[in-house]
Coordinates of C-alpha atoms and ligand atoms in Angstrom, one line a residue:
M1 CA 0.0 0.0 0.0
A2 CA 1.5 3.3 -1.0
K3 CA 2.1 5.7 2.0
S4 CA 0.5 9.2 1.8
I5 CA 2.8 12.2 1.6
K6 CA 0.2 14.2 3.4
D7 CA 0.8 12.4 6.5
D8 CA 2.4 15.2 8.8
T9 CA 2.7 13.1 12.0
F10 CA 6.3 12.9 11.5
R11 CA 6.6 16.7 12.6
D12 CA 5.4 15.6 15.9
S13 CA 8.8 14.2 17.0
V14 CA 12.3 14.7 16.4
S15 CA 14.1 11.8 14.5
T16 CA 17.0 12.0 17.0
I17 CA 14.9 11.8 20.0
S18 CA 13.1 8.6 21.2
K19 CA 9.4 8.6 22.4
D20 CA 10.9 8.2 26.1
G21 CA 13.1 11.2 25.8
K22 CA 16.5 9.3 25.2
R23 CA 19.0 10.1 22.1
N24 CA 18.3 8.1 18.9
W25 CA 22.1 7.6 17.8
I26 CA 22.1 8.4 14.0
Y27 CA 23.9 5.6 12.1
A28 CA 24.2 6.8 8.7
Q29 CA 25.0 4.8 5.9
K30 CA 28.2 5.9 4.2
P31 CA 27.4 8.4 1.3
K32 CA 28.9 7.9 -2.1
G33 CA 28.2 9.7 -5.5
R34 CA 28.9 12.5 -7.7
L35 CA 28.1 15.3 -5.1
Q36 CA 29.8 13.6 -2.3
N37 CA 33.1 13.6 -4.7
A38 CA 32.3 17.3 -5.2
R39 CA 31.9 17.9 -1.5
T40 CA 35.3 16.0 -0.7
I41 CA 37.1 18.5 -3.3
V42 CA 35.5 21.4 -1.8
T43 CA 36.6 20.1 1.9
F44 CA 40.1 19.8 0.7
F45 CA 40.3 23.5 -0.2
Y46 CA 38.2 24.5 2.7
L47 CA 40.5 22.7 5.4
V48 CA 43.7 24.0 3.6
I49 CA 42.2 27.6 3.9
F50 CA 40.9 26.8 7.6
F51 CA 44.4 25.6 8.9
T52 CA 46.5 28.1 7.0
L53 CA 44.8 31.3 7.2
P54 CA 46.0 32.2 10.7
F55 CA 49.7 31.9 9.5
I56 CA 49.3 34.0 6.5
R57 CA 50.9 37.4 7.2
V58 CA 51.1 40.8 5.2
N59 CA 53.9 42.9 6.3
G60 CA 54.5 41.0 9.3
E61 CA 50.9 41.3 10.5
P62 CA 48.0 38.6 10.3
Y63 CA 45.9 38.5 7.5
F64 CA 43.0 37.6 9.6
L65 CA 42.4 38.2 13.4
F66 CA 39.3 38.0 15.6
N67 CA 40.6 39.2 18.9
V68 CA 37.5 39.8 20.8
L69 CA 39.6 40.1 23.8
E70 CA 41.5 43.0 22.8
R71 CA 38.7 44.2 20.5
R72 CA 41.0 44.2 17.7
F73 CA 39.9 42.7 14.3
I74 CA 41.8 42.3 11.1
F75 CA 40.1 41.3 7.8
F76 CA 42.0 40.8 4.8
G77 CA 44.8 42.6 6.2
V78 CA 42.7 45.8 7.3
T79 CA 42.8 46.4 11.2
F80 CA 39.6 47.2 12.7
W81 CA 39.8 49.0 16.1
P82 CA 36.9 49.7 18.6
Q83 CA 36.8 53.4 17.0
D84 CA 36.0 51.4 13.7
F85 CA 33.1 49.2 15.3
F86 CA 30.6 51.1 13.3
I87 CA 32.2 50.1 10.2
F88 CA 32.6 46.8 11.4
G89 CA 28.9 46.5 12.5
I90 CA 27.8 47.4 8.9
G91 CA 30.1 44.9 7.6
M92 CA 28.6 42.1 9.7
L93 CA 25.1 43.4 8.8
A94 CA 26.0 43.0 5.0
F95 CA 27.2 39.6 5.6
I96 CA 23.8 38.3 7.6
V97 CA 21.8 40.1 4.8
F98 CA 23.8 38.1 2.3
I99 CA 23.1 35.0 4.1
V100 CA 19.4 35.8 4.4
L101 CA 19.4 36.5 0.5
F102 CA 21.3 33.5 -0.3
T103 CA 19.1 31.2 1.8
V104 CA 15.8 32.7 0.4
V105 CA 17.1 31.6 -3.0
F106 CA 19.0 28.5 -2.3
G107 CA 18.0 27.3 1.1
R108 CA 20.6 25.8 3.4
V109 CA 23.1 24.9 0.9
F110 CA 25.5 27.1 3.2
C111 CA 25.0 24.4 6.0
G112 CA 26.0 21.5 3.6
W113 CA 29.0 23.1 1.7
V114 CA 30.3 25.8 3.9
C115 CA 29.4 25.4 7.7
P116 CA 32.3 24.2 9.6
Q117 CA 30.1 22.2 11.9
T118 CA 28.8 20.1 8.8
I119 CA 32.1 20.1 7.2
F120 CA 34.2 18.6 10.2
M121 CA 31.4 16.2 11.1
E122 CA 30.5 14.8 8.0
M123 CA 33.8 15.1 5.9
V124 CA 36.2 14.9 8.7
F125 CA 35.1 12.9 11.8
R126 CA 32.4 10.8 10.3
K127 CA 34.9 9.7 7.7
I128 CA 37.3 8.6 10.4
E129 CA 34.5 6.7 12.0
Y130 CA 33.8 4.9 8.7
W131 CA 37.4 4.0 8.5
I132 CA 37.8 2.5 12.1
D133 CA 34.3 1.1 12.8
G134 CA 33.1 0.3 9.2
D135 CA 29.6 1.4 7.6
A136 CA 26.5 1.8 9.4
P137 CA 25.8 -1.9 10.2
K138 CA 29.1 -2.7 11.3
Q139 CA 28.7 0.3 13.8
R140 CA 25.7 -1.1 15.1
I141 CA 27.2 -4.6 15.7
L142 CA 30.3 -2.8 17.4
K143 CA 27.8 -0.9 19.7
N144 CA 26.0 -4.2 20.8
M145 CA 29.2 -6.0 21.0
P146 CA 30.6 -6.7 24.6
W147 CA 34.0 -4.9 25.5
N148 CA 36.2 -7.4 23.8
R149 CA 39.6 -6.8 22.3
E150 CA 38.3 -5.5 18.8
K151 CA 35.9 -3.0 20.5
I152 CA 38.6 -1.7 22.9
I153 CA 41.1 -1.1 20.2
K154 CA 38.4 0.3 17.9
R155 CA 37.0 2.7 20.4
S156 CA 40.3 3.7 21.8
A157 CA 41.9 4.3 18.3
K158 CA 38.8 6.3 17.2
H159 CA 38.4 8.6 20.3
L160 CA 42.2 9.3 20.4
I161 CA 42.2 10.4 16.9
F162 CA 39.0 12.4 17.5
F163 CA 40.7 14.2 20.6
L164 CA 43.8 14.7 18.6
I165 CA 41.8 16.5 15.8
A166 CA 39.6 18.3 18.3
F167 CA 43.0 19.7 19.8
L168 CA 44.4 20.7 16.4
I169 CA 41.0 22.6 15.6
A170 CA 41.1 24.0 19.2
N171 CA 44.7 25.5 18.7
T172 CA 43.7 26.8 15.2
F173 CA 40.5 28.3 16.5
L174 CA 42.5 30.1 19.1
S175 CA 45.0 31.2 16.9
Y176 CA 42.2 33.1 15.0
I177 CA 41.4 34.9 18.2
I178 CA 44.8 35.4 19.9
G179 CA 47.2 35.1 16.6
T180 CA 49.9 32.7 16.0
D181 CA 52.6 34.4 18.1
K182 CA 50.6 34.3 21.2
L183 CA 49.6 30.7 20.5
F184 CA 53.2 29.6 19.9
Q185 CA 54.1 31.5 23.2
I186 CA 51.8 29.5 25.2
I187 CA 52.8 26.4 23.8
A188 CA 56.6 27.3 24.4
E189 CA 56.3 28.9 27.8
P190 CA 55.8 27.1 30.9
I191 CA 52.1 26.3 31.8
S192 CA 52.4 28.2 34.8
Q193 CA 53.2 31.5 32.8
N194 CA 50.0 31.0 30.5
I195 CA 47.6 29.3 32.8
G196 CA 44.6 31.2 30.9
G197 CA 46.0 30.2 27.5
F198 CA 46.4 26.8 28.3
L199 CA 43.1 26.3 29.9
S200 CA 41.6 27.9 27.0
I201 CA 43.2 25.2 24.8
L202 CA 41.9 22.4 27.0
I203 CA 38.4 23.8 27.3
F204 CA 38.1 24.3 23.3
T205 CA 39.7 20.9 22.6
G206 CA 37.1 19.6 25.2
I207 CA 34.1 21.4 23.4
F208 CA 35.2 20.4 20.1
Y209 CA 35.8 16.8 21.0
A210 CA 32.2 16.6 22.9
V211 CA 30.7 18.0 19.8
Y212 CA 32.2 15.9 17.3
A213 CA 32.3 12.7 19.2
W214 CA 28.9 12.9 20.8
F215 CA 26.5 15.9 20.4
R216 CA 27.0 15.8 16.6
E217 CA 24.0 16.7 14.5
Q218 CA 22.2 18.0 17.8
V219 CA 24.3 21.4 17.2
C220 CA 22.2 21.8 14.0
L221 CA 19.2 20.8 15.5
I222 CA 19.2 22.5 19.1
V223 CA 21.8 25.0 19.2
C224 CA 22.2 26.7 15.7
P225 CA 19.9 29.7 15.4
Y226 CA 20.3 29.7 11.4
G227 CA 18.8 26.4 11.1
R228 CA 15.7 27.6 13.3
L229 CA 15.2 30.6 11.1
Q230 CA 15.1 28.6 8.0
G231 CA 11.3 28.0 8.1
V232 CA 10.9 31.8 7.7
M233 CA 13.3 32.4 4.9
T234 CA 12.6 29.9 2.8
D235 CA 9.3 29.7 0.5
K236 CA 8.0 27.8 -2.5
N237 CA 10.2 29.6 -4.9
S238 CA 13.5 28.7 -2.7
I239 CA 15.7 26.0 -4.1
L240 CA 16.2 23.2 -1.5
V241 CA 17.0 19.6 -1.2
A242 CA 13.5 18.1 -2.1
Y243 CA 11.9 15.0 -3.1
N244 CA 9.8 15.2 -6.2
Y245 CA 6.6 13.6 -4.9
L246 CA 4.6 14.2 -8.1
R247 CA 7.1 11.9 -9.8
G248 CA 7.5 9.5 -6.8
E249 CA 4.4 8.8 -5.3
P250 CA 2.6 6.6 -5.0
R251 CA 5.8 4.7 -4.0
E252 CA 5.8 1.0 -4.1
K253 CA 8.5 -1.9 -3.7
Y254 CA 10.4 -2.6 -6.7
K255 CA 9.1 -5.2 -9.0
K256 CA 10.3 -5.9 -12.3
T257 CA 6.7 -6.3 -13.5
E258 CA 4.4 -3.6 -14.7
R259 CA 4.9 -0.3 -12.3
K260 CA 2.7 1.9 -14.4
E261 CA 0.3 2.7 -11.4
F262 CA 3.2 3.5 -9.1
G263 CA 5.4 6.2 -8.8
D264 CA 9.2 6.2 -9.5
C265 CA 10.1 5.7 -5.7
I266 CA 10.5 2.1 -4.8
D267 CA 10.7 2.6 -1.1
C268 CA 14.2 1.3 -0.9
M269 CA 14.9 3.5 2.0
Q270 CA 18.2 4.4 0.9
C271 CA 17.9 8.1 0.9
V272 CA 16.9 7.7 4.7
K273 CA 19.6 5.2 5.6
V274 CA 22.3 7.9 4.5
C275 CA 20.8 10.9 6.1
P276 CA 23.0 12.1 9.0
M277 CA 20.2 13.8 10.5
G278 CA 17.9 10.8 10.6
I279 CA 15.0 12.2 8.5
D280 CA 13.1 11.0 5.5
I281 CA 13.0 13.8 2.9
R282 CA 10.1 12.3 1.2
N283 CA 8.1 13.5 3.9
G284 CA 8.8 17.2 2.7
T285 CA 11.0 20.0 3.7
Q286 CA 12.2 19.5 7.3
L287 CA 14.1 21.9 9.8
E288 CA 16.5 19.0 10.3
C289 CA 17.8 18.9 6.6
T290 CA 21.3 20.5 6.4
S291 CA 21.4 20.0 2.6
C292 CA 24.3 17.3 3.0
N293 CA 23.4 15.9 -0.5
A294 CA 23.7 12.3 0.6
C295 CA 20.1 11.6 -0.2
I296 CA 20.7 13.0 -3.7
D297 CA 23.5 10.8 -4.5
A298 CA 21.7 7.7 -2.9
C299 CA 18.7 8.2 -4.8
D300 CA 20.6 8.6 -8.1
F301 CA 22.5 5.4 -7.5
I302 CA 19.1 3.7 -7.2
M303 CA 17.4 5.5 -10.2
E304 CA 20.4 4.5 -12.4
K305 CA 20.2 0.8 -11.2
I306 CA 16.4 0.6 -12.1
N307 CA 16.9 2.5 -15.4
L308 CA 15.1 5.6 -14.3
P309 CA 16.0 9.4 -14.5
K310 CA 18.0 10.6 -11.9
G311 CA 16.7 13.7 -9.8
L312 CA 13.9 12.0 -7.9
I313 CA 15.6 13.9 -5.1
G314 CA 17.7 17.0 -5.9
Y315 CA 18.0 20.6 -5.6
T316 CA 14.6 22.0 -6.6
S317 CA 11.8 24.3 -5.6
E318 CA 8.2 23.5 -4.6
N319 CA 7.1 25.6 -7.7
N320 CA 9.4 23.7 -9.8
I321 CA 7.9 20.4 -8.8
V322 CA 4.5 21.5 -9.2
N323 CA 4.4 23.9 -12.0
R324 CA 7.8 23.2 -13.7
E325 CA 8.6 26.8 -13.0
K326 CA 12.1 28.1 -12.9
L327 CA 13.6 30.2 -10.3
K328 CA 11.5 33.5 -10.1
I329 CA 12.9 36.9 -9.0
T330 CA 10.1 37.5 -6.5
P331 CA 9.6 40.9 -4.7
R332 CA 10.9 39.4 -1.8
I333 CA 14.7 38.6 -3.3
M334 CA 14.5 42.1 -5.1
A335 CA 13.7 43.8 -1.5
Y336 CA 16.7 41.7 -0.1
S337 CA 19.0 42.5 -3.1
T338 CA 18.3 46.2 -2.8
V339 CA 19.0 46.3 1.0
L340 CA 22.0 44.4 0.5
V341 CA 23.4 46.7 -2.5
L342 CA 22.7 49.7 -0.2
I343 CA 24.3 48.5 3.0
V344 CA 27.4 47.0 0.9
G345 CA 27.7 50.5 -0.9
F346 CA 27.4 52.3 2.6
F347 CA 30.2 49.9 3.6
V348 CA 32.5 50.3 1.1
L349 CA 32.0 54.2 1.4
L350 CA 32.8 54.0 5.0
L351 CA 35.8 51.8 4.4
S352 CA 37.3 54.1 1.5
T353 CA 36.9 57.2 3.8
R354 CA 38.3 55.4 7.1
Q355 CA 41.5 57.1 8.3
D356 CA 44.4 55.1 9.1
I357 CA 45.5 57.6 11.9
D358 CA 42.7 59.2 14.2
T359 CA 43.4 62.5 15.6
T360 CA 41.4 64.0 18.4
I361 CA 42.6 67.5 19.6
F362 CA 40.8 69.7 22.4
R363 CA 41.7 72.4 24.5
T364 CA 43.1 71.2 28.1
P365 CA 39.8 71.4 30.2
G366 CA 39.7 74.2 32.9
M367 CA 42.4 76.4 31.2
L368 CA 42.0 79.6 29.5
Y369 CA 44.7 81.7 27.7
Q370 CA 48.0 82.4 28.8
K371 CA 49.9 85.4 28.2
Q372 CA 53.4 84.9 26.5
E373 CA 56.5 86.8 25.7
N374 CA 56.5 89.2 22.8
N375 CA 52.6 90.0 23.0
M376 CA 51.8 86.2 22.3
I377 CA 48.7 84.6 23.5
S378 CA 48.7 81.0 23.9
N379 CA 46.2 78.1 24.6
L380 CA 47.3 74.8 25.8
Y381 CA 45.7 71.5 23.9
N382 CA 45.6 67.9 24.4
I383 CA 46.2 65.6 21.4
K384 CA 45.2 61.8 21.2
I385 CA 46.4 59.9 18.2
I386 CA 45.6 56.4 17.1
N387 CA 47.7 54.8 14.6
K388 CA 45.9 51.9 13.0
T389 CA 48.6 51.0 10.6
S390 CA 51.2 48.2 11.2
K391 CA 54.1 50.6 11.2
S392 CA 55.2 53.6 13.3
V393 CA 54.2 57.1 12.4
P394 CA 56.1 60.3 13.1
I395 CA 53.6 63.1 13.6
T396 CA 53.9 66.7 13.3
L397 CA 51.2 69.6 13.5
K398 CA 51.0 72.7 11.3
L399 CA 48.7 75.7 12.1
E400 CA 46.9 76.0 8.7
S401 CA 44.4 78.9 9.4
S402 CA 46.4 81.8 11.3
N403 CA 49.9 83.3 11.6
G404 CA 50.4 81.5 14.9
T405 CA 52.8 78.7 15.9
I406 CA 52.5 75.4 17.4
K407 CA 54.9 74.3 20.1
M408 CA 54.9 70.7 21.0
I409 CA 55.7 69.7 24.8
G410 CA 58.2 67.0 24.8
K411 CA 60.1 65.5 22.1
E412 CA 59.0 64.5 18.5
V413 CA 55.7 62.5 18.5
I414 CA 56.1 58.9 17.2
I415 CA 53.2 56.5 17.3
G416 CA 54.2 52.9 17.5
K417 CA 52.3 50.5 15.2
E418 CA 48.8 49.9 16.3
S419 CA 49.0 51.9 19.2
K420 CA 47.7 55.3 20.5
A421 CA 49.5 58.1 22.3
E422 CA 48.5 61.3 24.0
T423 CA 50.7 64.6 24.5
E424 CA 50.1 68.3 24.9
F425 CA 51.0 71.4 22.9
F426 CA 50.6 75.2 22.7
I427 CA 49.4 77.0 20.1
L428 CA 50.8 80.6 20.0
I429 CA 48.9 83.5 18.2
P430 CA 50.2 87.3 18.3
K431 CA 47.7 89.2 20.2
D432 CA 47.2 91.6 17.8
E433 CA 45.5 89.1 15.3
I434 CA 42.8 88.0 17.4
I435 CA 39.7 89.4 16.7
D436 CA 37.2 87.2 18.6
R437 CA 37.1 85.5 22.0
K438 CA 36.6 82.2 20.4
T439 CA 38.5 81.7 16.9
V440 CA 38.2 78.4 15.0
L441 CA 41.5 77.1 13.9
N442 CA 42.5 74.5 11.7
V443 CA 45.2 72.2 12.6
G444 CA 47.1 70.0 9.9
V445 CA 48.3 66.6 10.9
Y446 CA 51.2 65.4 8.9
S447 CA 53.4 62.4 8.8
G448 CA 56.6 63.7 7.2
D449 CA 55.5 65.7 4.1
K450 CA 52.2 63.8 4.0
K451 CA 49.1 65.3 5.1
I452 CA 47.0 62.9 7.1
E453 CA 43.9 65.0 8.0
T454 CA 42.8 68.6 9.1
V455 CA 41.3 68.8 12.7
K456 CA 39.5 71.7 13.8
T457 CA 39.8 73.2 17.4
T458 CA 39.1 76.6 18.9
F459 CA 41.2 79.2 20.4
L460 CA 40.4 81.4 23.3
G461 CA 41.7 85.0 23.4
P462 CA 41.3 88.0 25.8
I463 CA 38.0 89.4 26.1
T464 CA 39.2 93.0 25.7
L465 CA 41.7 93.2 22.7
N466 CA 42.6 96.8 22.5
Ligands
SF4_501 S1 17.4 15.0 4.0 FE1 19.2 14.6 2.6 S2 20.3 16.5 2.3 FE2 18.8 16.6 4.1 S3 20.4 16.1 5.6 FE3 19.3 14.1 5.0 S4 20.6 13.2 3.6 FE4 21.2 15.5 3.9
SF4_502 S1 16.3 6.3 -2.3 FE1 14.9 7.3 -4.0 S2 13.7 5.4 -4.6 FE2 14.8 4.8 -2.5 S3 13.2 5.3 -1.0 FE3 14.3 7.3 -1.3 S4 13.5 8.4 -2.7 FE4 12.5 6.4 -3.0

């Protein structure tokens, strides 16, 4: 008897949780096929990039750094300081809108092909599991086996390798946050000098090990907010991993005899057996699906075997299944695209007008003017300079809008790379040239002959001038 696709009772429970609230461990069959091969190639480049990126340096500086502790971020060699947080925030907003737009069009393709959780789980840890424990049936046998020699050796080997990879990921992850120099310092120096760093490595290793050895698909199901939002982001126009129920139903076990009254699905359950999320995609689009493509490959293999066209499960939209409609540019896609273009435009504008040296000049609080020799009037100023570049910068100041002079207090100002400095200076103006109590002045900030910026400030003069 063919099963009805309209039966929605499967949504009442989660495939990985049993009726009595216990975890249903997923023994996914080893996937193979065209998309799995493509994913393996993508994973290779992905891992190369992931593990080498923290080591890439440009002019001695990391190319990428996400130092939340010191609030210092480097993306593609550009350093963002706390003062640049607005630009950083706009960049993040652009990224989020891009992900939303991408999801509206292509569903959770991001999860299957780019998300680190899926890549490491399915393409690294699960492959090791297949290598040591064997395919799903062998994994079940091993699970139910008493603790004999084989089981002890296999379990120890698997978990030791899992732990070592988790340790490697933890170190790499940490180097994205604190940088490779600091990481090597933690490794090289005695533990007592880097307790915090050492504990961080241990904690991250423990977390990654627990996630990949035990928590697994629950991350996508319970923890990941992106997965939860999928329901509101996708619609009938979105291209998702989907089962063509019009072609497949009514499903019936394969018989070599006439199948005219049945659909193409032979209810072989291969698409369910390979699913690492434990779902049956034939029930319709589900929150659990991470677009890992395993069911597409499995079904294509079966279709080939029974001489039917591939693609019973594939990347398609509900509109395509029902009405043979190609992807439409809907008002929703247009709206997200417009918002994205505007945000990216604003981000590029902010980035291109961003100063590498930030200068703030203000009159020293609580001070008026001072009478100096030669009929000169002076004001005392504080200057704060932030150097966001990766080299030291000498700073000189020039008065641009008056005949006065600038007299620095102390020696030449040189701001070290990626640091800030504060100092004081006087502006002296001949008394005869002061015509207002408060005069607006332009101070040019120079590095060598190169003008960095012009900063406005005010100069206080005597109330009675003549
Ligand atoms: S339904 Fe298919 S694409 Fe989705 S998680 Fe399962 S096997 Fe992967
Ligand atoms: S693999 Fe294809 S034919 Fe087999 S049950 Fe799944 S959809 Fe049907």
